[in-house]
Amino acid sequence: MSAAAAQEFVRCARTALAARGRFMVALAGGSTPRRSYERLGVEPLRGQVDWNRLEFFWGDERAVPPDHRDSNYRMACEALLNGLALDPLRIHRMEGERADLDAAARDYEAELARAFGMAPSGEPPAFDLVMLGMGPDGHTASLFPHTAALRETTRWVVANPVPRLGTQRLTLTAPILNRAARVVFLVAGAEKAEALAEVLEGPADPARLPSQLIRPRPGGLVWIVDRLAAARLTRPLASPPTQPAT
Ligand code: 6PG
């Protein structure tokens, strides 16, 4: 699964770089993507991307400083970014450590607008790729069941209170996530099987299963899952291409 995800990343990056000379990607947090990020930082995949033309963003961040063990930023830096020696201006960190997370969300919107060369109040920017995970409760990014961020229709980034966790999270919202050219979910583990089957095959209930909110343009959504997570699916998912990324 991590190899398939890393190859999809490279394929998307090479397509965007060839077409527009840049690749704007929002990284997933949590633990599942770590192995995929590690694969990107070593051969044979490392040499297939002109890393200095990429810009990295995050789909969400915990309310912790960047060096905290729970930081999504820290995980991506350790697994990939530190080894690429990128221009720091190309790494757009969500400032989860700030006391005022609503201000941090608005500042991140402004940073997105600058990076994409857009007005901060218009249509959301379109990432070339968004990588997402999914929790056992069907959440994605920090769009947790029955939380306020699920109802956001205009803001690109919000501070989302998550009562179940007793904390707030910074998260991209459905409006910006759904503008992406490509959204790749990475889902692994038996504990996700029930939620995955409900999200993919059950009735629409996005308030309870926020991953159902993610509906980019047709053909823009890819699920890369392992056998354990797919165990409760009744319709088999297409197996990923096995040929190496071009
Ligand atoms: C986060 C992620 C979150 C994650 C899922 C799955 O900040 O935790 O953005 O949406 O992708 O919770 O997490 P695991 O990969 O650790 O199972």
Coordinates of N, CA, C and O in Angstrom, one line a residue, residues 98-243:
R98 N -0.3 27.9 18.1 CA -0.7 29.2 18.5 C -1.9 29.2 19.5 O -2.8 28.3 19.3
A99 N -2.0 30.1 20.4 CA -3.1 30.2 21.3 C -4.4 30.4 20.6 O -5.4 29.9 20.9
D100 N -4.3 31.3 19.6 CA -5.6 31.7 18.8 C -5.5 30.9 17.5 O -5.0 31.3 16.5
L101 N -6.2 29.7 17.5 CA -6.1 28.9 16.3 C -7.0 29.4 15.2 O -6.8 29.1 14.0
D102 N -8.0 30.2 15.6 CA -8.8 30.8 14.5 C -7.9 31.8 13.7 O -8.0 31.8 12.4
A103 N -7.1 32.6 14.4 CA -6.2 33.5 13.7 C -5.1 32.7 12.9 O -4.8 33.0 11.8
A104 N -4.7 31.5 13.5 CA -3.8 30.7 12.7 C -4.4 30.1 11.4 O -3.8 30.1 10.4
A105 N -5.7 29.8 11.5 CA -6.4 29.3 10.3 C -6.5 30.4 9.3 O -6.3 30.2 8.1
R106 N -6.8 31.6 9.7 CA -7.0 32.7 8.8 C -5.6 33.1 8.1 O -5.5 33.4 7.0
D107 N -4.6 33.0 9.0 CA -3.2 33.2 8.4 C -2.8 32.2 7.4 O -2.2 32.4 6.4
Y108 N -3.3 30.9 7.7 CA -3.0 29.9 6.7 C -3.7 30.1 5.4 O -3.2 29.8 4.3
E109 N -4.9 30.6 5.5 CA -5.7 30.9 4.3 C -4.9 32.0 3.5 O -4.8 31.9 2.3
A110 N -4.4 33.0 4.2 CA -3.7 34.0 3.5 C -2.4 33.4 2.9 O -2.0 33.8 1.7
E111 N -1.8 32.5 3.5 CA -0.5 31.9 3.0 C -0.9 31.0 1.8 O -0.2 31.0 0.8
L112 N -2.0 30.3 1.8 CA -2.5 29.6 0.6 C -2.7 30.5 -0.5 O -2.3 30.3 -1.7
A113 N -3.4 31.6 -0.3 CA -3.7 32.6 -1.3 C -2.4 33.1 -2.0 O -2.3 33.2 -3.2
R114 N -1.4 33.5 -1.1 CA -0.2 34.0 -1.6 C 0.5 32.9 -2.5 O 1.0 33.2 -3.6
A115 N 0.6 31.7 -1.9 CA 1.3 30.6 -2.6 C 0.7 30.3 -4.0 O 1.4 30.1 -5.0
F116 N -0.6 30.4 -4.0 CA -1.3 30.0 -5.3 C -1.5 31.3 -6.1 O -2.0 31.2 -7.3
G117 N -1.2 32.4 -5.6 CA -1.4 33.7 -6.4 C -2.8 34.0 -6.6 O -3.3 34.4 -7.7
M118 N -3.6 33.9 -5.5 CA -5.0 34.1 -5.6 C -5.5 35.1 -4.6 O -4.9 35.3 -3.6
A119 N -6.7 35.6 -4.8 CA -7.4 36.5 -3.8 C -7.8 35.6 -2.6 O -8.3 34.5 -2.8
P120 N -7.6 36.1 -1.4 CA -7.9 35.2 -0.2 C -9.4 35.0 0.1 O -9.7 34.3 1.0
S121 N -10.2 35.6 -0.8 CA -11.6 35.4 -0.4 C -12.4 34.8 -1.5 O -13.6 34.5 -1.4
G122 N -11.8 34.5 -2.6 CA -12.5 33.9 -3.8 C -12.6 32.4 -3.7 O -12.6 31.8 -2.6
E123 N -12.8 31.8 -4.9 CA -12.8 30.3 -5.0 C -11.5 29.7 -4.3 O -10.5 30.3 -4.4
P124 N -11.7 28.6 -3.7 CA -10.5 28.0 -3.0 C -9.5 27.6 -4.1 O -9.8 27.3 -5.2
P125 N -8.2 27.6 -3.7 CA -7.2 27.1 -4.7 C -7.3 25.6 -4.9 O -7.9 24.9 -4.1
A126 N -6.8 25.2 -6.0 CA -6.9 23.8 -6.4 C -5.5 23.1 -6.2 O -4.6 23.3 -7.0
F127 N -5.4 22.3 -5.2 CA -4.2 21.5 -5.0 C -4.1 20.5 -6.2 O -5.1 20.0 -6.7
D128 N -2.8 20.2 -6.6 CA -2.6 19.2 -7.6 C -2.9 17.8 -6.9 O -3.4 16.9 -7.6
L129 N -2.6 17.7 -5.7 CA -2.8 16.4 -5.0 C -3.1 16.7 -3.5 O -2.4 17.6 -2.9
V130 N -4.1 16.0 -2.9 CA -4.3 16.0 -1.5 C -4.2 14.6 -1.0 O -4.9 13.7 -1.6
M131 N -3.4 14.3 -0.1 CA -3.3 13.0 0.5 C -4.1 13.0 1.8 O -4.0 14.0 2.6
L132 N -4.9 12.0 2.1 CA -5.8 12.0 3.2 C -5.7 10.6 3.9 O -5.5 9.6 3.2
G133 N -5.9 10.6 5.2 CA -6.1 9.3 5.9 C -7.6 9.3 6.3 O -8.4 10.2 6.0
M134 N -7.9 8.2 7.0 CA -9.3 8.1 7.5 C -9.2 7.4 8.9 O -8.5 6.4 9.0
G135 N -10.0 7.9 9.8 CA -10.0 7.3 11.1 C -11.0 6.2 11.2 O -11.9 6.1 10.3
P136 N -11.0 5.4 12.3 CA -12.0 4.3 12.4 C -13.4 4.8 12.6 O -14.4 4.1 12.4
D137 N -13.5 6.1 12.8 CA -14.9 6.8 12.9 C -15.3 7.4 11.6 O -16.3 8.1 11.5
G138 N -14.4 7.2 10.6 CA -14.8 7.8 9.3 C -14.4 9.3 9.1 O -14.7 9.9 8.1
H139 N -13.6 9.8 10.1 CA -13.1 11.2 9.9 C -12.0 11.2 8.9 O -11.3 10.2 8.7
T140 N -11.8 12.4 8.3 CA -10.6 12.6 7.5 C -10.1 14.0 7.7 O -10.8 14.9 8.2
A141 N -8.8 14.2 7.5 CA -8.1 15.5 8.0 C -8.6 15.6 9.4 O -8.5 14.7 10.2
S142 N -9.0 16.8 9.8 CA -9.6 16.9 11.2 C -11.1 17.3 11.1 O -11.6 18.0 11.9
L143 N -11.7 16.7 10.1 CA -13.2 16.8 9.9 C -13.8 15.6 10.6 O -13.9 14.5 10.0
F144 N -14.0 15.8 11.9 CA -14.5 14.7 12.7 C -16.1 14.7 12.7 O -16.7 15.7 12.5
P145 N -16.7 13.5 13.0 CA -18.1 13.4 13.0 C -18.8 14.5 13.9 O -18.3 14.8 15.0
H146 N -19.9 15.1 13.3 CA -20.7 16.0 14.1 C -19.9 17.2 14.6 O -20.3 17.7 15.7
T147 N -18.9 17.6 13.9 CA -18.2 18.9 14.3 C -18.5 20.0 13.4 O -18.9 19.8 12.2
A148 N -18.3 21.2 13.9 CA -18.7 22.4 13.1 C -18.1 22.5 11.7 O -18.7 23.0 10.8
A149 N -16.8 22.1 11.6 CA -16.1 22.3 10.3 C -16.8 21.6 9.2 O -16.7 21.9 8.0
L150 N -17.6 20.6 9.5 CA -18.3 19.8 8.4 C -19.3 20.7 7.7 O -19.6 20.4 6.5
R151 N -19.8 21.7 8.3 CA -20.8 22.6 7.7 C -20.2 23.8 7.0 O -21.0 24.6 6.5
E152 N -18.9 23.9 7.0 CA -18.2 25.1 6.4 C -18.4 25.0 4.9 O -18.0 24.0 4.3
T153 N -18.8 26.1 4.3 CA -19.0 26.1 2.9 C -18.2 27.2 2.2 O -18.1 27.2 0.9
T154 N -17.5 28.1 2.9 CA -16.7 29.1 2.3 C -15.3 29.2 2.7 O -14.4 29.2 1.9
R155 N -15.1 29.1 4.1 CA -13.7 29.1 4.6 C -12.9 27.9 4.0 O -13.4 26.9 3.7
W156 N -11.6 28.2 3.8 CA -10.7 27.2 3.3 C -10.0 26.4 4.4 O -9.7 25.2 4.3
V157 N -9.8 27.1 5.5 CA -9.1 26.5 6.7 C -9.8 27.0 7.9 O -10.2 28.2 8.0
V158 N -10.1 26.1 8.9 CA -10.8 26.5 10.1 C -10.1 25.9 11.3 O -9.4 24.8 11.2
A159 N -10.3 26.4 12.5 CA -10.0 25.8 13.7 C -11.3 25.0 14.1 O -12.3 25.7 14.3
N160 N -11.1 23.7 14.2 CA -12.3 22.9 14.5 C -12.3 22.3 15.9 O -11.5 21.5 16.2
P161 N -13.2 22.7 16.7 CA -13.3 22.1 18.1 C -13.7 20.6 17.9 O -14.7 20.3 17.2
V162 N -13.0 19.7 18.6 CA -13.3 18.3 18.5 C -13.6 17.8 20.0 O -12.7 17.4 20.7
P163 N -14.8 17.9 20.4 CA -15.1 17.6 21.8 C -14.6 16.2 22.2 O -14.1 16.0 23.3
R164 N -14.8 15.2 21.3 CA -14.3 13.9 21.7 C -12.9 13.8 22.0 O -12.4 13.0 22.9
L165 N -12.1 14.7 21.4 CA -10.6 14.7 21.8 C -10.3 15.8 22.8 O -9.2 15.9 23.2
G166 N -11.3 16.6 23.1 CA -11.1 17.7 24.1 C -10.1 18.7 23.6 O -9.3 19.3 24.4
T167 N -10.1 18.9 22.3 CA -9.1 19.9 21.8 C -9.7 20.5 20.5 O -10.7 20.1 20.0
Q168 N -8.9 21.5 20.0 CA -9.2 22.0 18.6 C -8.2 21.5 17.7 O -7.1 21.1 18.1
R169 N -8.5 21.5 16.4 CA -7.6 21.1 15.3 C -7.7 22.1 14.2 O -8.7 22.7 13.9
L170 N -6.5 22.3 13.5 CA -6.6 23.1 12.3 C -6.9 22.2 11.2 O -6.3 21.1 11.1
T171 N -7.8 22.5 10.3 CA -8.1 21.6 9.2 C -8.5 22.3 7.9 O -9.1 23.4 8.0
L172 N -8.1 21.8 6.8 CA -8.7 22.2 5.5 C -10.1 21.8 5.5 O -10.5 20.8 6.2
T173 N -11.0 22.5 4.8 CA -12.4 22.2 4.8 C -12.8 21.5 3.5 O -12.0 21.5 2.5
A174 N -14.0 21.0 3.4 CA -14.5 20.3 2.2 C -14.4 21.2 1.0 O -13.9 20.7 -0.1
P175 N -14.7 22.5 1.0 CA -14.7 23.3 -0.2 C -13.3 23.3 -0.8 O -13.2 23.2 -2.1
I176 N -12.2 23.4 0.0 CA -10.9 23.4 -0.7 C -10.4 22.0 -1.0 O -9.8 21.8 -2.1
L177 N -10.7 21.0 -0.2 CA -10.3 19.7 -0.5 C -10.9 19.2 -1.8 O -10.3 18.5 -2.6
N178 N -12.2 19.6 -2.0 CA -12.9 19.1 -3.2 C -12.5 19.8 -4.5 O -13.0 19.4 -5.6
R179 N -11.7 20.8 -4.3 CA -11.2 21.5 -5.6 C -10.0 20.8 -6.1 O -9.5 21.1 -7.2
A180 N -9.4 19.9 -5.3 CA -8.1 19.3 -5.7 C -8.3 18.5 -7.0 O -9.3 17.9 -7.3
A181 N -7.2 18.5 -7.8 CA -7.2 17.7 -9.1 C -7.2 16.2 -8.7 O -7.8 15.4 -9.4
R182 N -6.6 15.9 -7.6 CA -6.5 14.5 -7.2 C -6.5 14.4 -5.7 O -5.9 15.1 -5.0
V183 N -7.4 13.5 -5.2 CA -7.4 13.2 -3.7 C -7.1 11.7 -3.5 O -7.8 10.9 -4.2
V184 N -6.1 11.4 -2.8 CA -5.7 10.0 -2.5 C -5.9 9.7 -1.0 O -5.3 10.4 -0.2
F185 N -6.8 8.8 -0.7 CA -7.0 8.3 0.7 C -6.0 7.1 0.9 O -6.0 6.2 0.0
L186 N -5.3 7.1 2.0 CA -4.5 5.9 2.4 C -5.2 5.3 3.6 O -5.3 6.0 4.6
V187 N -5.6 4.1 3.5 CA -6.4 3.5 4.7 C -5.8 2.1 4.9 O -5.8 1.3 4.0
A188 N -5.4 1.8 6.1 CA -4.8 0.5 6.4 C -5.3 0.1 7.8 O -5.5 0.9 8.7
G189 N -5.5 -1.3 7.9 CA -5.7 -1.8 9.3 C -7.2 -2.3 9.4 O -8.1 -1.6 8.9
A190 N -7.3 -3.4 10.2 CA -8.7 -4.0 10.4 C -9.6 -3.0 11.1 O -10.8 -3.0 10.9
E191 N -9.0 -2.1 11.9 CA -9.9 -1.2 12.7 C -10.6 -0.2 11.8 O -11.5 0.4 12.3
K192 N -10.2 -0.1 10.6 CA -10.9 0.8 9.6 C -11.9 0.1 8.7 O -12.6 0.8 8.0
A193 N -12.0 -1.2 8.8 CA -12.8 -1.9 7.8 C -14.2 -1.6 7.9 O -14.9 -1.4 6.8
E194 N -14.8 -1.4 9.1 CA -16.2 -1.1 9.2 C -16.5 0.2 8.6 O -17.4 0.4 7.8
A195 N -15.7 1.2 9.0 CA -15.9 2.6 8.6 C -15.7 2.7 7.0 O -16.5 3.3 6.3
L196 N -14.7 2.0 6.5 CA -14.5 2.1 5.1 C -15.7 1.5 4.3 O -16.1 2.1 3.3
A197 N -16.2 0.4 4.8 CA -17.4 -0.2 4.1 C -18.6 0.8 4.2 O -19.3 1.0 3.2
E198 N -18.8 1.4 5.3 CA -19.9 2.4 5.4 C -19.7 3.6 4.5 O -20.6 4.1 3.9
V199 N -18.4 4.1 4.5 CA -18.2 5.3 3.7 C -18.4 5.0 2.2 O -19.0 5.8 1.5
L200 N -17.9 3.9 1.8 CA -17.9 3.6 0.4 C -19.2 2.9 -0.1 O -19.6 3.1 -1.3
E201 N -19.8 2.2 0.8 CA -20.9 1.4 0.3 C -22.2 1.6 1.0 O -23.3 1.2 0.6
G202 N -22.1 2.4 2.1 CA -23.3 2.7 2.9 C -24.1 3.9 2.4 O -23.6 4.6 1.5
P203 N -25.2 4.2 3.0 CA -26.0 5.4 2.7 C -25.2 6.7 3.0 O -24.3 6.7 3.9
A204 N -25.5 7.7 2.3 CA -24.8 9.0 2.5 C -25.2 9.5 3.9 O -26.4 9.6 4.3
D205 N -24.2 9.7 4.7 CA -24.4 10.2 6.1 C -23.1 11.0 6.5 O -22.5 10.6 7.4
P206 N -22.8 12.1 5.8 CA -21.5 12.7 5.9 C -21.3 13.3 7.3 O -20.2 13.5 7.8
A207 N -22.4 13.7 8.0 CA -22.2 14.2 9.4 C -21.6 13.1 10.3 O -20.8 13.4 11.2
R208 N -22.0 11.9 10.0 CA -21.5 10.8 10.9 C -20.2 10.2 10.2 O -19.3 9.6 10.9
L209 N -20.1 10.3 8.9 CA -18.9 9.7 8.2 C -18.3 10.8 7.3 O -18.6 10.9 6.1
P210 N -17.6 11.7 7.9 CA -17.1 12.9 7.1 C -16.3 12.6 5.9 O -16.2 13.4 5.0
S211 N -15.7 11.4 5.8 CA -14.9 11.1 4.6 C -15.8 11.1 3.4 O -15.4 11.3 2.2
Q212 N -17.1 10.9 3.6 CA -18.1 11.0 2.4 C -18.2 12.4 1.9 O -18.7 12.6 0.8
L213 N -17.7 13.4 2.6 CA -17.8 14.8 2.1 C -16.8 15.0 1.0 O -16.9 16.0 0.2
I214 N -15.8 14.1 0.9 CA -14.7 14.3 -0.1 C -15.1 13.8 -1.4 O -15.1 12.6 -1.7
R215 N -15.5 14.7 -2.3 CA -16.0 14.4 -3.6 C -15.4 15.3 -4.6 O -16.0 16.3 -5.1
P216 N -14.1 15.1 -5.0 CA -13.5 16.0 -6.0 C -14.1 15.7 -7.4 O -15.1 14.9 -7.5
R217 N -13.5 16.3 -8.4 CA -14.1 16.1 -9.7 C -14.1 14.6 -10.1 O -13.3 13.9 -9.5
P218 N -14.9 14.2 -11.0 CA -15.0 12.8 -11.4 C -13.6 12.3 -11.8 O -12.8 13.0 -12.6
G219 N -13.2 11.2 -11.3 CA -11.9 10.6 -11.6 C -10.8 11.1 -10.7 O -9.6 10.7 -10.8
G220 N -11.2 12.1 -9.8 CA -10.1 12.7 -9.0 C -9.9 12.0 -7.7 O -9.1 12.5 -6.9
L221 N -10.7 11.0 -7.4 CA -10.6 10.4 -6.0 C -10.1 9.0 -6.1 O -10.6 8.1 -6.9
V222 N -9.0 8.7 -5.4 CA -8.4 7.4 -5.4 C -8.3 6.9 -3.9 O -7.9 7.6 -3.1
W223 N -8.7 5.6 -3.7 CA -8.6 5.0 -2.4 C -7.5 3.9 -2.5 O -7.6 3.0 -3.3
I224 N -6.4 4.1 -1.7 CA -5.4 3.1 -1.7 C -5.5 2.5 -0.3 O -5.2 3.1 0.7
V225 N -5.9 1.2 -0.2 CA -6.2 0.6 1.1 C -5.5 -0.8 1.1 O -5.2 -1.4 0.1
D226 N -5.3 -1.3 2.3 CA -4.7 -2.6 2.5 C -5.8 -3.6 2.6 O -7.0 -3.3 2.8
R227 N -5.5 -4.9 2.6 CA -6.5 -6.0 2.6 C -7.3 -5.9 3.9 O -8.5 -6.2 3.9
L228 N -6.7 -5.6 5.0 CA -7.4 -5.7 6.3 C -8.5 -4.6 6.3 O -9.6 -4.8 6.7
A229 N -8.1 -3.4 5.8 CA -9.1 -2.3 5.8 C -10.2 -2.6 4.7 O -11.4 -2.2 4.9
A230 N -9.9 -3.4 3.7 CA -10.9 -3.7 2.6 C -11.7 -4.9 2.9 O -12.7 -5.2 2.2
A231 N -11.5 -5.5 4.1 CA -12.1 -6.8 4.4 C -13.7 -6.8 4.4 O -14.3 -7.8 4.1
R232 N -14.3 -5.6 4.7 CA -15.7 -5.6 4.8 C -16.4 -5.1 3.5 O -17.6 -4.9 3.5
L233 N -15.6 -4.8 2.5 CA -16.2 -4.3 1.2 C -16.8 -5.4 0.5 O -16.3 -6.6 0.4
T234 N -18.0 -5.2 -0.1 CA -18.6 -6.2 -0.9 C -18.2 -6.1 -2.4 O -18.2 -7.1 -3.1
R235 N -17.8 -4.9 -2.8 CA -17.4 -4.7 -4.2 C -15.9 -4.6 -4.2 O -15.3 -3.7 -3.5
P236 N -15.1 -5.5 -4.8 CA -13.7 -5.4 -4.8 C -13.2 -4.0 -5.4 O -13.7 -3.6 -6.4
L237 N -12.1 -3.5 -4.8 CA -11.5 -2.3 -5.3 C -10.6 -2.7 -6.4 O -9.9 -3.8 -6.3
A238 N -10.4 -1.9 -7.5 CA -9.4 -2.2 -8.5 C -8.1 -2.3 -7.9 O -7.7 -1.4 -7.0
S239 N -7.3 -3.3 -8.2 CA -5.9 -3.3 -7.6 C -5.1 -2.3 -8.3 O -5.2 -2.0 -9.5
P240 N -4.1 -1.7 -7.6 CA -3.3 -0.6 -8.1 C -2.4 -1.1 -9.3 O -2.1 -2.2 -9.3
P241 N -2.1 -0.2 -10.2 CA -1.2 -0.5 -11.3 C 0.1 -1.0 -10.6 O 0.6 -0.5 -9.6
T242 N 0.7 -2.0 -11.2 CA 2.0 -2.5 -10.6 C 3.2 -2.0 -11.3 O 4.3 -2.1 -10.9
Q243 N 3.0 -1.3 -12.5 CA 4.2 -0.8 -13.2 C 4.8 0.4 -12.4 O 4.0 1.1 -11.8

